[in-house]
Every structure is written in C-alpha cells, then in structure tokens.
Amino acid sequence: MRKLQSLVLLAALCVAAYAQSERGSITGIVTDPAGAAIAAAELSIINRDTNVTAKITTTATGEFSAPNLIPGQYRIEVSAPGFKRFIRPLLIVSAASTARL
C-alpha cells in the first residue's frame, strides 16, 4: 500500500511540474472613456525585442486574451472605428503569468 501511495504522489508531482509554462499571456477588456465595452476592437500585441506581432479582436463584451507569449517587453496598440488609437508603449510579460489590462 505504501508503494502505491508513493507512486500516486510521484505522478501528481509530475503533472504539477508539467503544468508550469515558460510562456505568459495578456488579457483584458477594451472600454471607451465612459466605461462601456468596445466590441470588435483590433489589438496588435508587438514584442519589442523581436517585432513579432499578434493580432486579435475583442469579443462582444470587449474582452480579449493573447495566450502563449514569450516573456519580454510588449507594445499594445488598440484601434476601433470612431475612436482614437490607443497605444501602451510598454507592458512586461513574465513566464507562467498573465498580465491584465
């Protein structure tokens, strides 16, 4: 029985180690100055070191998620018809974490 418990513990530890990630993500909500969500806003998430760009669009509730980003410094550009373009020049993404905007 003790051997079985050790085996189960070892399997659980392996799963926990596997779940850790070297990547990060950015999530958030795009809103107007009054706080209303902006649907279908276009985001460009640009890695400042490599210039690799991820393009995503907000949902009907203004939410967005950019998963699986390599850790580093990012520039965020948001545009939507009828609104001034928004630029966040620096956002740091760390490994195994989520930056929220």
Short mmCIF file of C-alpha atoms in Angstrom, two decimals:
data_model
loop_
_atom_site.label_atom_id
_atom_site.label_comp_id
_atom_site.label_asym_id
_atom_site.label_seq_id
_atom_site.Cartn_x
_atom_site.Cartn_y
_atom_site.Cartn_z
CA MET A 1 0.00 0.00 0.00
CA ARG A 2 2.84 2.39 0.85
CA LYS A 3 4.40 1.76 -2.57
CA LEU A 4 1.10 2.66 -4.26
CA GLN A 5 0.86 5.92 -2.29
CA SER A 6 4.41 6.84 -3.33
CA LEU A 7 3.59 6.13 -6.95
CA VAL A 8 0.44 8.29 -6.81
CA LEU A 9 2.40 11.13 -5.18
CA LEU A 10 5.10 10.90 -7.83
CA ALA A 11 2.51 11.02 -10.61
CA ALA A 12 0.86 14.07 -9.03
CA LEU A 13 4.19 15.89 -8.81
CA CYS A 14 4.95 15.13 -12.46
CA VAL A 15 1.61 16.59 -13.53
CA ALA A 16 2.22 19.73 -11.45
CA ALA A 17 5.67 20.21 -12.98
CA TYR A 18 4.30 19.70 -16.49
CA ALA A 19 1.62 22.38 -15.93
CA GLN A 20 4.24 25.10 -15.43
CA SER A 21 4.91 27.15 -18.52
CA GLU A 22 7.72 29.23 -19.91
CA ARG A 23 5.14 31.38 -21.71
CA GLY A 24 2.89 34.18 -20.46
CA SER A 25 -0.31 35.85 -21.58
CA ILE A 26 -2.13 39.17 -21.70
CA THR A 27 -5.85 39.51 -21.03
CA GLY A 28 -8.17 42.45 -20.52
CA ILE A 29 -11.18 44.49 -21.55
CA VAL A 30 -11.26 47.40 -24.00
CA THR A 31 -13.62 50.17 -22.90
CA ASP A 32 -14.50 53.68 -24.01
CA PRO A 33 -13.99 56.75 -21.76
CA ALA A 34 -17.45 56.16 -20.21
CA GLY A 35 -16.52 52.56 -19.31
CA ALA A 36 -18.65 50.84 -21.96
CA ALA A 37 -17.10 47.77 -23.58
CA ILE A 38 -15.93 48.08 -27.18
CA ALA A 39 -16.71 45.02 -29.29
CA ALA A 40 -14.56 44.10 -32.30
CA ALA A 41 -11.69 46.40 -31.36
CA GLU A 42 -8.47 45.33 -33.03
CA LEU A 43 -5.34 44.81 -30.94
CA SER A 44 -1.78 44.46 -32.11
CA ILE A 45 0.49 42.96 -29.47
CA ILE A 46 4.07 43.60 -30.55
CA ASN A 47 7.13 42.02 -28.94
CA ARG A 48 9.55 44.94 -28.65
CA ASP A 49 12.65 42.73 -28.96
CA THR A 50 11.61 40.67 -31.99
CA ASN A 51 8.84 42.78 -33.62
CA VAL A 52 6.69 39.64 -33.78
CA THR A 53 3.08 40.81 -33.77
CA ALA A 54 -0.05 39.01 -32.59
CA LYS A 55 -3.31 40.46 -33.93
CA ILE A 56 -6.50 39.76 -32.01
CA THR A 57 -10.04 41.16 -31.82
CA THR A 58 -12.17 41.80 -28.76
CA THR A 59 -15.32 39.81 -28.08
CA ALA A 60 -18.85 41.25 -27.96
CA THR A 61 -18.17 42.16 -24.31
CA GLY A 62 -14.86 43.90 -25.13
CA GLU A 63 -12.71 41.12 -23.68
CA PHE A 64 -9.50 39.81 -25.22
CA SER A 65 -6.88 37.20 -24.49
CA ALA A 66 -3.43 36.76 -26.01
CA PRO A 67 -2.03 33.47 -24.71
CA ASN A 68 1.27 31.72 -25.28
CA LEU A 69 3.52 34.81 -25.48
CA ILE A 70 7.24 34.55 -24.89
CA PRO A 71 8.34 36.55 -21.84
CA GLY A 72 9.51 40.05 -22.66
CA GLN A 73 8.50 43.62 -23.32
CA TYR A 74 5.41 44.29 -25.43
CA ARG A 75 3.78 47.30 -27.08
CA ILE A 76 -0.04 47.23 -27.29
CA GLU A 77 -1.96 49.13 -29.96
CA VAL A 78 -5.76 49.24 -29.90
CA SER A 79 -7.96 50.64 -32.65
CA ALA A 80 -11.70 50.73 -33.25
CA PRO A 81 -13.84 52.70 -35.70
CA GLY A 82 -14.88 56.05 -34.25
CA PHE A 83 -12.19 56.03 -31.55
CA LYS A 84 -8.71 57.46 -31.27
CA ARG A 85 -5.98 54.82 -31.45
CA PHE A 86 -4.66 53.80 -28.02
CA ILE A 87 -1.02 52.81 -27.55
CA ARG A 88 0.51 51.34 -24.43
CA PRO A 89 4.24 51.56 -25.14
CA LEU A 90 5.40 49.05 -22.53
CA LEU A 91 3.89 46.01 -20.87
CA ILE A 92 6.08 43.32 -19.32
CA VAL A 93 5.04 39.68 -19.76
CA SER A 94 6.66 37.20 -17.39
CA ALA A 95 6.87 33.42 -17.69
CA ALA A 96 3.90 31.46 -16.32
CA SER A 97 1.92 34.64 -15.61
CA THR A 98 -0.92 36.71 -17.00
CA ALA A 99 -0.68 40.47 -17.42
CA ARG A 100 -4.12 42.10 -17.15
CA LEU A 101 -5.17 45.37 -18.78
#
